[in-house]
Amino acid sequence: MQEAPAATEPIERVQDQVARLESQLEHLRQRHSLLRTTILSNQQTHRRIQHAKLTLPTSPSTPDPLTRASTLLTEQTHLNTTNIYRLCAGATLFTASDPDPHALDAGRILGVRIDVLLNGQISVPYTLLLHRPYPDLTPALRVHKHTVPAAVGLDRLLQRWLPFPRVDVRAGTVKEGRKQDLVGVRWRELRRWMRRGERCG
């Protein structure tokens, strides 16, 4: 009866060793990713590769490591530009389509992805989906769906930045008020309100 615990001890030791190895492997992956990003983002790396491409001979019969390096540099530069844009601008526009066959405006959707920096990290992005409910009368946009927290008070902010005109569908008339300005929306202010909402939530 006392031999069973002794038999399980080697298994437990192996499991502990496997867990430690997995932890070390994950640490190495993260370090590899960090070093790769640091090296590829360094301007000195760019200059050295450009110089090597101009001075070193190449052979079409063998793989060219400089071509691979140039590809990695291009990909990293694009990623850095995207990250800087998202951190500074905070909002990315995109188009989408509503699959509902009865959707307004033939299902055309304009989306806004809003990235919020909270405690030094980008949280789950919020999304605004805008559509034109009366495309035959006015090009004005209205929020179709969104994932913005209720604590932000999105309706009040949109009335300020994207006011919707008064539409009389029966008469086919539109009473325009202040113009909508999607480009001029102060996304940074909206992000600040979202950070407050996340802290409250």
mmCIF file of C-alpha atoms in Angstrom:
data_model
loop_
_atom_site.group_PDB
_atom_site.id
_atom_site.type_symbol
_atom_site.label_atom_id
_atom_site.label_comp_id
_atom_site.label_asym_id
_atom_site.label_seq_id
_atom_site.Cartn_x
_atom_site.Cartn_y
_atom_site.Cartn_z
ATOM 1 C CA MET A 1 0.000 0.000 0.000
ATOM 2 C CA GLN A 2 2.948 2.348 0.554
ATOM 3 C CA GLU A 3 4.526 1.732 -2.874
ATOM 4 C CA ALA A 4 1.915 3.753 -4.837
ATOM 5 C CA PRO A 5 3.139 7.233 -3.752
ATOM 6 C CA ALA A 6 6.720 6.266 -4.580
ATOM 7 C CA ALA A 7 5.642 5.211 -8.067
ATOM 8 C CA THR A 8 3.987 8.573 -8.728
ATOM 9 C CA GLU A 9 6.995 10.651 -7.640
ATOM 10 C CA PRO A 10 8.971 10.139 -10.902
ATOM 11 C CA ILE A 11 5.884 11.147 -12.907
ATOM 12 C CA GLU A 12 5.464 14.322 -10.854
ATOM 13 C CA ARG A 13 9.138 15.184 -11.308
ATOM 14 C CA VAL A 14 8.837 14.710 -15.058
ATOM 15 C CA GLN A 15 5.731 16.906 -15.149
ATOM 16 C CA ASP A 16 7.546 19.617 -13.186
ATOM 17 C CA GLN A 17 10.503 19.440 -15.564
ATOM 18 C CA VAL A 18 8.211 19.668 -18.592
ATOM 19 C CA ALA A 19 6.442 22.687 -17.077
ATOM 20 C CA ARG A 20 9.781 24.414 -16.427
ATOM 21 C CA LEU A 21 10.969 23.680 -19.966
ATOM 22 C CA GLU A 22 7.738 25.047 -21.437
ATOM 23 C CA SER A 23 8.117 28.200 -19.351
ATOM 24 C CA GLN A 24 11.722 28.625 -20.491
ATOM 25 C CA LEU A 25 10.709 28.021 -24.101
ATOM 26 C CA GLU A 26 7.999 30.687 -23.911
ATOM 27 C CA HIS A 27 10.510 33.108 -22.390
ATOM 28 C CA LEU A 28 12.939 32.397 -25.244
ATOM 29 C CA ARG A 29 10.184 32.956 -27.817
ATOM 30 C CA GLN A 30 9.365 36.334 -26.301
ATOM 31 C CA ARG A 31 13.034 37.294 -26.143
ATOM 32 C CA HIS A 32 13.546 36.191 -29.750
ATOM 33 C CA SER A 33 10.591 38.313 -30.855
ATOM 34 C CA LEU A 34 11.889 41.329 -28.931
ATOM 35 C CA LEU A 35 15.437 41.011 -30.285
ATOM 36 C CA ARG A 36 14.158 40.467 -33.830
ATOM 37 C CA THR A 37 12.008 43.592 -33.643
ATOM 38 C CA THR A 38 14.830 45.635 -32.113
ATOM 39 C CA ILE A 39 17.372 44.606 -34.750
ATOM 40 C CA LEU A 40 15.019 45.051 -37.702
ATOM 41 C CA SER A 41 13.892 48.460 -36.429
ATOM 42 C CA ASN A 42 17.445 49.751 -36.039
ATOM 43 C CA GLN A 43 18.486 52.246 -38.711
ATOM 44 C CA GLN A 44 22.023 50.873 -38.646
ATOM 45 C CA THR A 45 20.653 47.505 -39.771
ATOM 46 C CA HIS A 46 18.924 49.193 -42.702
ATOM 47 C CA ARG A 47 22.103 50.976 -43.752
ATOM 48 C CA ARG A 48 24.240 47.834 -43.540
ATOM 49 C CA ILE A 49 21.849 45.768 -45.640
ATOM 50 C CA GLN A 50 21.533 48.501 -48.256
ATOM 51 C CA HIS A 51 25.324 48.780 -48.408
ATOM 52 C CA ALA A 52 25.691 45.001 -48.707
ATOM 53 C CA LYS A 53 23.178 44.859 -51.562
ATOM 54 C CA LEU A 54 25.226 47.418 -53.478
ATOM 55 C CA THR A 55 28.662 45.937 -52.844
ATOM 56 C CA LEU A 56 28.384 42.158 -52.394
ATOM 57 C CA PRO A 57 28.157 39.905 -55.470
ATOM 58 C CA THR A 58 25.041 37.775 -55.854
ATOM 59 C CA SER A 59 24.584 34.421 -57.534
ATOM 60 C CA PRO A 60 21.266 33.462 -59.147
ATOM 61 C CA SER A 61 21.979 29.777 -58.513
ATOM 62 C CA THR A 62 22.050 30.128 -54.715
ATOM 63 C CA PRO A 63 19.521 31.603 -52.296
ATOM 64 C CA ASP A 64 20.197 35.261 -51.593
ATOM 65 C CA PRO A 65 20.134 35.962 -47.834
ATOM 66 C CA LEU A 66 20.053 39.695 -48.549
ATOM 67 C CA THR A 67 16.720 39.306 -50.328
ATOM 68 C CA ARG A 68 15.283 37.572 -47.289
ATOM 69 C CA ALA A 69 16.721 40.253 -45.013
ATOM 70 C CA SER A 70 15.241 43.009 -47.187
ATOM 71 C CA THR A 71 11.836 41.320 -47.049
ATOM 72 C CA LEU A 72 11.993 41.137 -43.255
ATOM 73 C CA LEU A 73 12.988 44.802 -43.078
ATOM 74 C CA THR A 74 10.076 45.818 -45.297
ATOM 75 C CA GLU A 75 7.603 43.822 -43.210
ATOM 76 C CA GLN A 76 8.941 45.267 -39.949
ATOM 77 C CA THR A 77 8.871 48.822 -41.318
ATOM 78 C CA HIS A 78 5.243 48.378 -42.350
ATOM 79 C CA LEU A 79 4.386 46.973 -38.919
ATOM 80 C CA ASN A 80 6.153 49.853 -37.153
ATOM 81 C CA THR A 81 4.313 52.400 -39.290
ATOM 82 C CA THR A 82 0.975 50.752 -38.537
ATOM 83 C CA ASN A 83 1.682 50.673 -34.807
ATOM 84 C CA ILE A 84 2.755 54.321 -34.736
ATOM 85 C CA TYR A 85 -0.342 55.322 -36.662
ATOM 86 C CA ARG A 86 -2.644 53.463 -34.304
ATOM 87 C CA LEU A 87 -0.964 54.915 -31.240
ATOM 88 C CA CYS A 88 -1.006 58.481 -32.552
ATOM 89 C CA ALA A 89 -4.185 58.618 -34.602
ATOM 90 C CA GLY A 90 -6.139 56.155 -32.499
ATOM 91 C CA ALA A 91 -8.750 55.428 -35.160
ATOM 92 C CA THR A 92 -8.753 53.375 -38.338
ATOM 93 C CA LEU A 93 -11.528 53.527 -40.941
ATOM 94 C CA PHE A 94 -12.625 50.454 -42.880
ATOM 95 C CA THR A 95 -15.530 49.388 -45.063
ATOM 96 C CA ALA A 96 -17.798 46.423 -44.449
ATOM 97 C CA SER A 97 -21.026 44.930 -45.733
ATOM 98 C CA ASP A 98 -24.164 43.938 -43.845
ATOM 99 C CA PRO A 99 -25.175 40.430 -45.038
ATOM 100 C CA ASP A 100 -28.847 41.131 -44.294
ATOM 101 C CA PRO A 101 -30.614 41.278 -47.701
ATOM 102 C CA HIS A 102 -33.005 43.890 -46.251
ATOM 103 C CA ALA A 103 -30.251 46.107 -44.846
ATOM 104 C CA LEU A 104 -30.420 49.827 -45.514
ATOM 105 C CA ASP A 105 -28.253 51.404 -48.203
ATOM 106 C CA ALA A 106 -27.596 47.997 -49.801
ATOM 107 C CA GLY A 107 -25.776 46.914 -46.655
ATOM 108 C CA ARG A 108 -22.915 49.381 -47.030
ATOM 109 C CA ILE A 109 -21.161 49.967 -43.707
ATOM 110 C CA LEU A 110 -18.375 52.335 -42.706
ATOM 111 C CA GLY A 111 -16.488 51.068 -39.674
ATOM 112 C CA VAL A 112 -14.259 52.908 -37.225
ATOM 113 C CA ARG A 113 -11.802 50.920 -35.128
ATOM 114 C CA ILE A 114 -10.714 52.831 -32.017
ATOM 115 C CA ASP A 115 -7.610 51.703 -30.140
ATOM 116 C CA VAL A 116 -7.384 52.763 -26.504
ATOM 117 C CA LEU A 117 -4.100 52.829 -24.594
ATOM 118 C CA LEU A 118 -4.725 51.890 -20.959
ATOM 119 C CA ASN A 119 -1.967 51.367 -18.391
ATOM 120 C CA GLY A 120 0.645 51.247 -21.132
ATOM 121 C CA GLN A 121 -1.148 48.537 -23.116
ATOM 122 C CA ILE A 122 -3.655 48.587 -25.964
ATOM 123 C CA SER A 123 -6.920 47.133 -24.745
ATOM 124 C CA VAL A 124 -9.436 45.295 -26.900
ATOM 125 C CA PRO A 125 -10.296 47.750 -29.719
ATOM 126 C CA TYR A 126 -13.742 49.295 -29.851
ATOM 127 C CA THR A 127 -15.738 49.489 -33.048
ATOM 128 C CA LEU A 128 -18.304 51.890 -34.463
ATOM 129 C CA LEU A 129 -20.340 50.713 -37.445
ATOM 130 C CA LEU A 130 -21.951 53.596 -39.348
ATOM 131 C CA HIS A 131 -24.511 53.477 -42.133
ATOM 132 C CA ARG A 132 -26.755 55.811 -44.129
ATOM 133 C CA PRO A 133 -30.356 55.142 -43.029
ATOM 134 C CA TYR A 134 -31.803 57.507 -45.670
ATOM 135 C CA PRO A 135 -29.380 57.372 -48.614
ATOM 136 C CA ASP A 136 -31.957 58.817 -51.035
ATOM 137 C CA LEU A 137 -32.469 61.912 -48.879
ATOM 138 C CA THR A 138 -29.154 62.612 -47.167
ATOM 139 C CA PRO A 139 -25.618 61.195 -47.069
ATOM 140 C CA ALA A 140 -25.536 61.691 -43.298
ATOM 141 C CA LEU A 141 -24.209 58.773 -41.263
ATOM 142 C CA ARG A 142 -25.717 57.255 -38.149
ATOM 143 C CA VAL A 143 -24.379 54.630 -35.753
ATOM 144 C CA HIS A 144 -25.694 51.205 -36.714
ATOM 145 C CA LYS A 145 -23.910 49.165 -34.036
ATOM 146 C CA HIS A 146 -21.021 49.731 -31.664
ATOM 147 C CA THR A 147 -19.012 48.128 -28.865
ATOM 148 C CA VAL A 148 -18.300 51.307 -26.892
ATOM 149 C CA PRO A 149 -18.963 50.975 -23.118
ATOM 150 C CA ALA A 150 -22.140 52.631 -21.850
ATOM 151 C CA ALA A 151 -20.130 54.666 -19.334
ATOM 152 C CA VAL A 152 -18.594 56.656 -22.192
ATOM 153 C CA GLY A 153 -21.876 58.358 -23.111
ATOM 154 C CA LEU A 154 -21.429 57.854 -26.845
ATOM 155 C CA ASP A 155 -24.775 59.408 -27.853
ATOM 156 C CA ARG A 156 -23.883 62.766 -26.333
ATOM 157 C CA LEU A 157 -20.470 62.776 -27.995
ATOM 158 C CA LEU A 158 -21.904 61.851 -31.396
ATOM 159 C CA GLN A 159 -24.492 64.624 -31.153
ATOM 160 C CA ARG A 160 -21.570 66.966 -30.784
ATOM 161 C CA TRP A 161 -19.392 65.558 -33.580
ATOM 162 C CA LEU A 162 -21.765 63.735 -35.945
ATOM 163 C CA PRO A 163 -25.151 65.452 -35.589
ATOM 164 C CA PHE A 164 -27.873 63.778 -37.627
ATOM 165 C CA PRO A 165 -30.304 66.031 -39.544
ATOM 166 C CA ARG A 166 -34.058 65.977 -39.056
ATOM 167 C CA VAL A 167 -35.576 63.759 -41.728
ATOM 168 C CA ASP A 168 -39.253 63.713 -42.689
ATOM 169 C CA VAL A 169 -39.609 60.494 -44.645
ATOM 170 C CA ARG A 170 -43.248 61.099 -45.615
ATOM 171 C CA ALA A 171 -42.569 64.562 -46.967
ATOM 172 C CA GLY A 172 -39.196 63.557 -48.335
ATOM 173 C CA THR A 173 -37.493 66.554 -46.756
ATOM 174 C CA VAL A 174 -34.366 67.027 -44.705
ATOM 175 C CA LYS A 175 -33.668 69.864 -42.297
ATOM 176 C CA GLU A 176 -29.924 70.134 -42.223
ATOM 177 C CA GLY A 177 -28.170 71.353 -39.105
ATOM 178 C CA ARG A 178 -24.484 71.340 -38.366
ATOM 179 C CA LYS A 179 -22.515 69.346 -40.908
ATOM 180 C CA GLN A 180 -21.032 66.020 -40.009
ATOM 181 C CA ASP A 181 -17.251 65.903 -40.103
ATOM 182 C CA LEU A 182 -15.983 62.347 -39.771
ATOM 183 C CA VAL A 183 -12.419 63.399 -40.580
ATOM 184 C CA GLY A 184 -12.434 66.152 -37.989
ATOM 185 C CA VAL A 185 -13.790 64.009 -35.168
ATOM 186 C CA ARG A 186 -11.587 64.407 -32.132
ATOM 187 C CA TRP A 187 -10.827 60.717 -31.705
ATOM 188 C CA ARG A 188 -8.274 61.452 -28.988
ATOM 189 C CA GLU A 189 -10.982 63.001 -26.837
ATOM 190 C CA LEU A 190 -13.202 59.984 -27.434
ATOM 191 C CA ARG A 191 -10.325 57.698 -26.434
ATOM 192 C CA ARG A 192 -9.894 59.699 -23.230
ATOM 193 C CA TRP A 193 -13.560 59.198 -22.380
ATOM 194 C CA MET A 194 -13.194 55.491 -23.155
ATOM 195 C CA ARG A 195 -10.267 55.168 -20.770
ATOM 196 C CA ARG A 196 -12.441 56.713 -18.068
ATOM 197 C CA GLY A 197 -15.213 54.266 -18.920
ATOM 198 C CA GLU A 198 -12.850 51.289 -18.692
ATOM 199 C CA ARG A 199 -11.585 52.391 -15.294
ATOM 200 C CA CYS A 200 -15.147 52.832 -14.064
ATOM 201 C CA GLY A 201 -16.169 49.481 -15.525
#
